[in-house]
PDB file of C-alpha atoms in Angstrom:
ATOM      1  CA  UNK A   1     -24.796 -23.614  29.731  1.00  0.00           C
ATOM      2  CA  UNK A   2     -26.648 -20.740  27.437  1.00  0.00           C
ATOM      3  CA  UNK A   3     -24.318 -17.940  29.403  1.00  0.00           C
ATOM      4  CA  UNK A   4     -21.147 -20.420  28.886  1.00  0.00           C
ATOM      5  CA  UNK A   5     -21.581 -21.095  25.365  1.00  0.00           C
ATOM      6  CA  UNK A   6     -22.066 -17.374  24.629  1.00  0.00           C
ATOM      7  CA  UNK A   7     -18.900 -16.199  26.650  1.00  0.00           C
ATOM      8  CA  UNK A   8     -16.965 -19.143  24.891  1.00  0.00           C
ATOM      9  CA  UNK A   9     -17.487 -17.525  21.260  1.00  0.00           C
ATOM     10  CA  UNK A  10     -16.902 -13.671  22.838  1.00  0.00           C
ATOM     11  CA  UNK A  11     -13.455 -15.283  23.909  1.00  0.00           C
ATOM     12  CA  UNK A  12     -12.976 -17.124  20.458  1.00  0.00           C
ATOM     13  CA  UNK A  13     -13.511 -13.580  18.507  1.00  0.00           C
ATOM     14  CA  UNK A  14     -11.419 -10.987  20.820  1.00  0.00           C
ATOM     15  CA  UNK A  15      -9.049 -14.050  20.199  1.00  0.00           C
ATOM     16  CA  UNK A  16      -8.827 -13.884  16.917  1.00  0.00           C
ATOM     17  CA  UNK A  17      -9.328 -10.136  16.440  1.00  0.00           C
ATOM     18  CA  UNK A  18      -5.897  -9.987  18.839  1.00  0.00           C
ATOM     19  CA  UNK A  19      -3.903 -12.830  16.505  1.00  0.00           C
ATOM     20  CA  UNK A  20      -5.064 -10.700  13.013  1.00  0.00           C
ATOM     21  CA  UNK A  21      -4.127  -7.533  14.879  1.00  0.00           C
ATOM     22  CA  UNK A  22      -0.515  -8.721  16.054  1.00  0.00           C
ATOM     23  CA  UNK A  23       0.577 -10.584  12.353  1.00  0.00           C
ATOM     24  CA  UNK A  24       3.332  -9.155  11.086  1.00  0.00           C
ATOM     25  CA  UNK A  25       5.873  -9.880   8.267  1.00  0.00           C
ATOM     26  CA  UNK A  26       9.086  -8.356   8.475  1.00  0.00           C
ATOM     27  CA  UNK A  27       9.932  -7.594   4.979  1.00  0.00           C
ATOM     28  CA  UNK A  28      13.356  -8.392   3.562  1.00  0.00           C
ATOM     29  CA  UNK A  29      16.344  -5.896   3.331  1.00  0.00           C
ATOM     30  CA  UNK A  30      15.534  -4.465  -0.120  1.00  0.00           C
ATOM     31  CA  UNK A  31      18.022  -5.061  -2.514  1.00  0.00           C
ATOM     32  CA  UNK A  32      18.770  -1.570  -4.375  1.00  0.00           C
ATOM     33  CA  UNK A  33      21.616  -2.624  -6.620  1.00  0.00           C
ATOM     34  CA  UNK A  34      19.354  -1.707  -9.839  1.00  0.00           C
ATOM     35  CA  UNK A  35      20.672  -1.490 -13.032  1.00  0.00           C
ATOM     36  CA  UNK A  36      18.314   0.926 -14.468  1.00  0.00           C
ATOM     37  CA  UNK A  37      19.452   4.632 -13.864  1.00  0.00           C
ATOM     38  CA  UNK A  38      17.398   7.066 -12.882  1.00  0.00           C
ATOM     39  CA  UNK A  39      17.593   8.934 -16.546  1.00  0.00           C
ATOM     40  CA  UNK A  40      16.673   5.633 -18.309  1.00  0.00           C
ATOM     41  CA  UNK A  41      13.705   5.142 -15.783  1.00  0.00           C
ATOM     42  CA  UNK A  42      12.195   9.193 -16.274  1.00  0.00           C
ATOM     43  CA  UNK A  43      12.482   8.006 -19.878  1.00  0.00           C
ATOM     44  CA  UNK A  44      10.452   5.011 -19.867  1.00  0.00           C
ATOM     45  CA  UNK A  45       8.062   5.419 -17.289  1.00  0.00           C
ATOM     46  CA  UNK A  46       4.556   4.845 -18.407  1.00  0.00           C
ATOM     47  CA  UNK A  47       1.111   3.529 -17.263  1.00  0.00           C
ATOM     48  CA  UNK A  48       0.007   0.412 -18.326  1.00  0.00           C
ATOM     49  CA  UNK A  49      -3.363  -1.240 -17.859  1.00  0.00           C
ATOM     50  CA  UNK A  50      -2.862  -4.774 -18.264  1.00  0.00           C
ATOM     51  CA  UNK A  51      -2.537  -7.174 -15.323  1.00  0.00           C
ATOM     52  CA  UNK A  52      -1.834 -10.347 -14.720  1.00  0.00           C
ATOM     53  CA  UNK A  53      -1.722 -12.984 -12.126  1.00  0.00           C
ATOM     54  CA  UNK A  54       1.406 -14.086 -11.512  1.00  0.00           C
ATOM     55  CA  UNK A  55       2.712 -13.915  -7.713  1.00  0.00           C
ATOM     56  CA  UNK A  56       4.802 -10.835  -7.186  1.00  0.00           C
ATOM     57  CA  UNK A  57       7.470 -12.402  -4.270  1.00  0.00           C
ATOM     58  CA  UNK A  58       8.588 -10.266  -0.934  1.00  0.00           C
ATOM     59  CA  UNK A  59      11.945  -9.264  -2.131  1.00  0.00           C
ATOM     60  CA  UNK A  60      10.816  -7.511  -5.017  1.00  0.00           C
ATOM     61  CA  UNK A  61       7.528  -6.269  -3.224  1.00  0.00           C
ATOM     62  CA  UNK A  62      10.364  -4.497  -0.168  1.00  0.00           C
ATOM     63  CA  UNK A  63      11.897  -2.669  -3.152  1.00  0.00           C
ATOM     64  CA  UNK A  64       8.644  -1.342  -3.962  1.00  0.00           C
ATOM     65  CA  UNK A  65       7.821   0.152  -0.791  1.00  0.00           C
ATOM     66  CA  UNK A  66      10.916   1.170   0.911  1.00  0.00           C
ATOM     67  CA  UNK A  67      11.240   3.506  -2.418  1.00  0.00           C
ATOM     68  CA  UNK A  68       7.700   4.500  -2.068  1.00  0.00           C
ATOM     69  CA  UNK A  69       8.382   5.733   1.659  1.00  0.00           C
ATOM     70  CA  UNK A  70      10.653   3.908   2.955  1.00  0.00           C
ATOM     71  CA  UNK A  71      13.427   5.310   5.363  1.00  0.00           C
ATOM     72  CA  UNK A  72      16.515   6.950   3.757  1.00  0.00           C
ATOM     73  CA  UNK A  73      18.184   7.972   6.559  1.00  0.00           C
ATOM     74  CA  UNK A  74      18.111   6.227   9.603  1.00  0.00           C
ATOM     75  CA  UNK A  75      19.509   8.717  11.427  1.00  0.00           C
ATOM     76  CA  UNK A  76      16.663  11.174  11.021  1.00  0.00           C
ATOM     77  CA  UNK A  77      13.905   8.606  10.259  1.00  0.00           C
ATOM     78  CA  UNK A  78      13.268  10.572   6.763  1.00  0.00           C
ATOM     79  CA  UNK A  79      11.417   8.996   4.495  1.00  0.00           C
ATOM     80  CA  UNK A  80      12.629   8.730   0.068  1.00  0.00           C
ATOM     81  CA  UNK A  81       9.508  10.895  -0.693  1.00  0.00           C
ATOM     82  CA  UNK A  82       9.115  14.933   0.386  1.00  0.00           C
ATOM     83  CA  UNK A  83       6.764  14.994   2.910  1.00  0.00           C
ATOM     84  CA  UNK A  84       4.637  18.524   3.821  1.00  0.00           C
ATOM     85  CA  UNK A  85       6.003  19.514   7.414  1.00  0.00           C
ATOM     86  CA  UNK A  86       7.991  16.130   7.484  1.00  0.00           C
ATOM     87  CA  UNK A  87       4.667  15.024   8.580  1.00  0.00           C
ATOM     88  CA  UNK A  88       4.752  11.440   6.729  1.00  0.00           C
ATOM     89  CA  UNK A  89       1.170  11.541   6.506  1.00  0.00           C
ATOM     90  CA  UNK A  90       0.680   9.277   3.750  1.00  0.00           C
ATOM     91  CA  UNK A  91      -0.122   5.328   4.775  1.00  0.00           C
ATOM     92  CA  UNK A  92       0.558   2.739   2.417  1.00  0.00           C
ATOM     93  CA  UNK A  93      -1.816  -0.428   2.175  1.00  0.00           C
ATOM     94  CA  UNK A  94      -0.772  -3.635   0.611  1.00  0.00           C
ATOM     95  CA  UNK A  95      -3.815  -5.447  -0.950  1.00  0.00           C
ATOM     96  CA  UNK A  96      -3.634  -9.068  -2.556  1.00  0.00           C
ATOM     97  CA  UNK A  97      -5.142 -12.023  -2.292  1.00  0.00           C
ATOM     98  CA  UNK A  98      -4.986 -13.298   1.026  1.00  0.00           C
ATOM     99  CA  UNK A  99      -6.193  -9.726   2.820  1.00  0.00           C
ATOM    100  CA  UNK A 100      -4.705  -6.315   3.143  1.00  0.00           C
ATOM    101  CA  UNK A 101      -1.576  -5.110   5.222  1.00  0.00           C
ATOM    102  CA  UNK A 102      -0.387  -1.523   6.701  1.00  0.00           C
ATOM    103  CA  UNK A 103       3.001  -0.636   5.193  1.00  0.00           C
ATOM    104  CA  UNK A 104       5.183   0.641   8.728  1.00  0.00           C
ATOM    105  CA  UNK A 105       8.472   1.965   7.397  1.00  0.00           C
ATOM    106  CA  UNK A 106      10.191   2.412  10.703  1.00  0.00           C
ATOM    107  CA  UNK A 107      10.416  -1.366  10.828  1.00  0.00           C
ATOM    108  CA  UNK A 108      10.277  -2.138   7.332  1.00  0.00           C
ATOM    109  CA  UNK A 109       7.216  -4.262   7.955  1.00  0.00           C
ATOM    110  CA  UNK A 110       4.325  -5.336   7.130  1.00  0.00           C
ATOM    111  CA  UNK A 111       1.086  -5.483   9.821  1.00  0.00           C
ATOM    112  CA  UNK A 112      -2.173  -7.134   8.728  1.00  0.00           C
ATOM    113  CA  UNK A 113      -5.496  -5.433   8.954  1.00  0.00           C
ATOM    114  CA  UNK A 114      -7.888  -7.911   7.366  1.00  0.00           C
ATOM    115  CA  UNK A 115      -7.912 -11.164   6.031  1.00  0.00           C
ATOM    116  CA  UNK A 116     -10.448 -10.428   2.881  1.00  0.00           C
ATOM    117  CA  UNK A 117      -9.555 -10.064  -0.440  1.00  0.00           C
ATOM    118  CA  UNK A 118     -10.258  -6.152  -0.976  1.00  0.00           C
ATOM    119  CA  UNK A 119      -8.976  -5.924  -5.033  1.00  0.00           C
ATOM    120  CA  UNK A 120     -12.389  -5.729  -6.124  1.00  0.00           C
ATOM    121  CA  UNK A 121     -13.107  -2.775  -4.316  1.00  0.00           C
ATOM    122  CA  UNK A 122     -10.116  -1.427  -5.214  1.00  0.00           C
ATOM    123  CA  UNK A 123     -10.576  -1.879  -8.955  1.00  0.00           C
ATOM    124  CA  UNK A 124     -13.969  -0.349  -8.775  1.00  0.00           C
ATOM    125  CA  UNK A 125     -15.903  -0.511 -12.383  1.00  0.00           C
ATOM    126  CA  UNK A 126     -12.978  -1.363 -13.852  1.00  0.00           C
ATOM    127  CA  UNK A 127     -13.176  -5.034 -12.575  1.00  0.00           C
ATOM    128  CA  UNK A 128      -9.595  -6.268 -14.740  1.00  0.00           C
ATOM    129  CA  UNK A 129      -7.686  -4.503 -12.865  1.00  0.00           C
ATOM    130  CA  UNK A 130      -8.243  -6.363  -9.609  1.00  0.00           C
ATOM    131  CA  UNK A 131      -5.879  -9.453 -11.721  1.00  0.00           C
ATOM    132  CA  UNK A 132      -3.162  -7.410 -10.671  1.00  0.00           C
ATOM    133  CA  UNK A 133      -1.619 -10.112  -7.706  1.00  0.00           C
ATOM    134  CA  UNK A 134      -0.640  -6.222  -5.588  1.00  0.00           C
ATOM    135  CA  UNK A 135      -2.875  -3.015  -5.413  1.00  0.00           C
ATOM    136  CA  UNK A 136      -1.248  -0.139  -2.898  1.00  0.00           C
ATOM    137  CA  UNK A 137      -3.694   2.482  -1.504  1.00  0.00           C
ATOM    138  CA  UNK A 138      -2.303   5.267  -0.312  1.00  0.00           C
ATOM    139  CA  UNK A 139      -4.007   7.448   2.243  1.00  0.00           C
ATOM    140  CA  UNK A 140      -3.537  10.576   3.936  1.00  0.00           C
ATOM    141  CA  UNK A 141      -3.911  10.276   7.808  1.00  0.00           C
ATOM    142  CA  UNK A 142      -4.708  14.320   8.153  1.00  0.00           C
ATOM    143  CA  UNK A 143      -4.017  14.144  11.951  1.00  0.00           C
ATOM    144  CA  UNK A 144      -0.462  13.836  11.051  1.00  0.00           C
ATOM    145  CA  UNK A 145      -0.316  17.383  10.379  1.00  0.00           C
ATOM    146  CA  UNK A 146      -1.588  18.494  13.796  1.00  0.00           C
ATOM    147  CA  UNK A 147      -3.003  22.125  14.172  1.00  0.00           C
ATOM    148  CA  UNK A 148      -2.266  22.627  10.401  1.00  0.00           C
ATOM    149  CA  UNK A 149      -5.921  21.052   9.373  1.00  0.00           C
ATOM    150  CA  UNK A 150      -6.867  23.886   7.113  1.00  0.00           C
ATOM    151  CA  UNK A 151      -4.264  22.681   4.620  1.00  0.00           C
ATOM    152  CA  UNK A 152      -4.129  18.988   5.309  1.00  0.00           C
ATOM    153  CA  UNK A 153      -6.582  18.085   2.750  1.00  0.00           C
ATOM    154  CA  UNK A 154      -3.791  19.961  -0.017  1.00  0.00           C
ATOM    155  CA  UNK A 155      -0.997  18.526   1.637  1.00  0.00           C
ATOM    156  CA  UNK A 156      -2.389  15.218   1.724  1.00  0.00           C
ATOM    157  CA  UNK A 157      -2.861  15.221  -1.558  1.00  0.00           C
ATOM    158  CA  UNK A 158       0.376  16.486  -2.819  1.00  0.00           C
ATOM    159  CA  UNK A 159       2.553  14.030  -0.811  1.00  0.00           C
ATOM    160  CA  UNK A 160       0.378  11.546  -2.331  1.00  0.00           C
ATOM    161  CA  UNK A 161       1.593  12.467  -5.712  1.00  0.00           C
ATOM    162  CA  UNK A 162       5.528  12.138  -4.433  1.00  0.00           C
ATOM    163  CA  UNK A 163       4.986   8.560  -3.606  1.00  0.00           C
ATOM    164  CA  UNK A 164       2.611   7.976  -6.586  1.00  0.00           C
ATOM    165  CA  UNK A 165       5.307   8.902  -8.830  1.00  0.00           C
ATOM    166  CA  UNK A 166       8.400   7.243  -6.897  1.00  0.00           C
ATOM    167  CA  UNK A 167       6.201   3.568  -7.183  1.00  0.00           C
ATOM    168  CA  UNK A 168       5.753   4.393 -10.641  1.00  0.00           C
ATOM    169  CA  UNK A 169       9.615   4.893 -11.230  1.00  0.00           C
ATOM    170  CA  UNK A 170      10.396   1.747  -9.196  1.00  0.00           C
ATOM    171  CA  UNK A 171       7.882  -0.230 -11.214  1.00  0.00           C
ATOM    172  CA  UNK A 172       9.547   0.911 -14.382  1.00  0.00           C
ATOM    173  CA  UNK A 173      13.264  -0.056 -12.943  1.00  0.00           C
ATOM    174  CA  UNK A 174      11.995  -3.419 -12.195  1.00  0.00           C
ATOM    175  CA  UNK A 175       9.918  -4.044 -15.523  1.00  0.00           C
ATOM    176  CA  UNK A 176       6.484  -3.996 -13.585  1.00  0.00           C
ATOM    177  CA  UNK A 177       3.359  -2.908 -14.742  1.00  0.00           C
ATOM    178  CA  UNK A 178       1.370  -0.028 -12.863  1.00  0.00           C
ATOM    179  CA  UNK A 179      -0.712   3.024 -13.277  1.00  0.00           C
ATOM    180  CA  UNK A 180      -1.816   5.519 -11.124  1.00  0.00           C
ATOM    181  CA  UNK A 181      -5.687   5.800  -9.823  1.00  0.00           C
ATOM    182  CA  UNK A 182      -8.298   7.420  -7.933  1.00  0.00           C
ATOM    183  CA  UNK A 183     -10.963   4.981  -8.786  1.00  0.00           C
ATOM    184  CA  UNK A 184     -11.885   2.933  -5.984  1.00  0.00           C
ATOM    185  CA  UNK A 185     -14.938   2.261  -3.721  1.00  0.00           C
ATOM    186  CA  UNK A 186     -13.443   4.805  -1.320  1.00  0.00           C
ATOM    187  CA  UNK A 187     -16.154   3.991   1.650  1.00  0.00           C
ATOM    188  CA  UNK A 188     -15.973   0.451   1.522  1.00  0.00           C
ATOM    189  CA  UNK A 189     -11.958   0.378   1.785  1.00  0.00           C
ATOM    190  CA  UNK A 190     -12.101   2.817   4.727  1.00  0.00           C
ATOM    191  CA  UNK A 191     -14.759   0.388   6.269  1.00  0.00           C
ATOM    192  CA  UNK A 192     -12.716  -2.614   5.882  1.00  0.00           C
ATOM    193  CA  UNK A 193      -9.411  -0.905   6.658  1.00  0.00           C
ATOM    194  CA  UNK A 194     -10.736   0.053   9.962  1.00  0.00           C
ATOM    195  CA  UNK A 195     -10.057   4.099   9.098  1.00  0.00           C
ATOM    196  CA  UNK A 196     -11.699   6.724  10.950  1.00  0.00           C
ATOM    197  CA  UNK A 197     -12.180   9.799   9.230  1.00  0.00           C
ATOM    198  CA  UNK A 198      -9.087  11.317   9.603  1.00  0.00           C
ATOM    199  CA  UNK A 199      -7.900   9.395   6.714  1.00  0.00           C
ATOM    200  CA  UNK A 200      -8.139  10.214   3.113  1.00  0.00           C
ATOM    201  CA  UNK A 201      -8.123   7.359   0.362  1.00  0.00           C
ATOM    202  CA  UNK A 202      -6.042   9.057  -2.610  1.00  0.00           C
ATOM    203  CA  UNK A 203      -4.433   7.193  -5.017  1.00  0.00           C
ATOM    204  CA  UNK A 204      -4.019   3.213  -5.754  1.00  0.00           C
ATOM    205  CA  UNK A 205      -1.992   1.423  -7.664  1.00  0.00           C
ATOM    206  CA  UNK A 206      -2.495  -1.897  -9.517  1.00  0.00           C
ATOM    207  CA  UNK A 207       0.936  -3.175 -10.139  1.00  0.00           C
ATOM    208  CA  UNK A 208       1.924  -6.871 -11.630  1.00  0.00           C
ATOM    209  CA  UNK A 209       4.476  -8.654 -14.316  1.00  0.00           C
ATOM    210  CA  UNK A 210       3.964  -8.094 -17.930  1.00  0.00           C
ATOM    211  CA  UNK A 211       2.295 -10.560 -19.711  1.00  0.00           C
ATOM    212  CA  UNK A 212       5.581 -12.048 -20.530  1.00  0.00           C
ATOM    213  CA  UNK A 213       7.171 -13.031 -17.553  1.00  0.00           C
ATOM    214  CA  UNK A 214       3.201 -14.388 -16.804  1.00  0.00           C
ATOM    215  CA  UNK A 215       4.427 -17.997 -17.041  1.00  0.00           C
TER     216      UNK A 215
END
């Protein structure tokens, strides 16, 4: 009964390790009739530190990321954000309250990774940002660039700046708050993200309604 028992709970957990690892959302078609030029947004763009709770819904959250690296051109499967070597090394992780989710822009999708509540980590000693309802991590998967590995760590970090900056134009079109950061508990994310060390945890962003629209 001992042996039973024992196999019963190693079938409950691969169970429920195979359910986390297959949920998906398939993210809405985003919507990118935006009134805001691209002028007006260069000229307002700014980070802001102040978050706040309100839910930030799946139509607006598609607009987000298909501008962050989304695909432009189906044809070609090129992403809105320069990429070293067309490489598309940078991974985008969606972090909120009810776990964390890998960012697949070929299907416009979202695929969860873990069902815990990583903000915290993400926030670092700067605990108010984890209010913020969305945090992205971005990450450089430095396999991506193949036998190029003396420069991946550079290129990594470069492409993370292109989609660091177009979030941060997208959150300014859409009256969202967000900064860019590098704090974060960088070995604990990895942990919980399931990376291996080809990955490299660059930049997050914190990214919520102003206070305003908080209601």
């Amino acid at each position: 009964m001992k042996l039973k028992r024992i196999l019963l709970s190693l079938l409950i957990c691969m169970t429920s390790v195979v359910a986390l690892s297959q949920e998906k959302i398939s993210l809405p078609k985003p919507n990118l009739n935006i009134d805001m030029t691209l002028i007006e947004a260069l000229q307002q763009r700014h980070s802001t530190r102040e978050f706040f709770q309100k839910a930030i819904d799946d139509n607006t959250l598609s607009i987000i990321l298909w501008a962050a690296c989304g695909i432009n051109r189906p044809e070609s499967g090129h992403i809105t954000a320069p990429s070293a070597i067309n490489a598309q090394d940078i991974i985008v992780f969606v972090c909120r309250e009810n776990g964390a989710w890998q960012y697949e822009p070929n299907t416009h999708s979202l695929v969860k990774v873990t069902d815990k509540d990583l903000r915290i980590d993400i926030a670092g000693f700067q605990t108010d940002m984890a209010k913020a309802p969305i945090m992205l991590i971005l990450a450089s998967d430095h396999k991506r660039f193949g036998d190029r590995q003396n420069g991946a760590s550079r290129m990594g970090t470069i492409d993370s700046g292109y989609v660091s900056e177009n979030i941060s134009l997208i959150c300014t079109a859409l009256n969202l708050n967000t900064v860019p950061r590098m704090t974060m508990n960088s070995d604990n994310l990895k942990r919980e993200l399931k990376l291996n060390e080809t990955f490299d945890l660059l930049i997050n962003h914190p990214i919520s309604y102003p206070k305003d629209t908080n209601n």
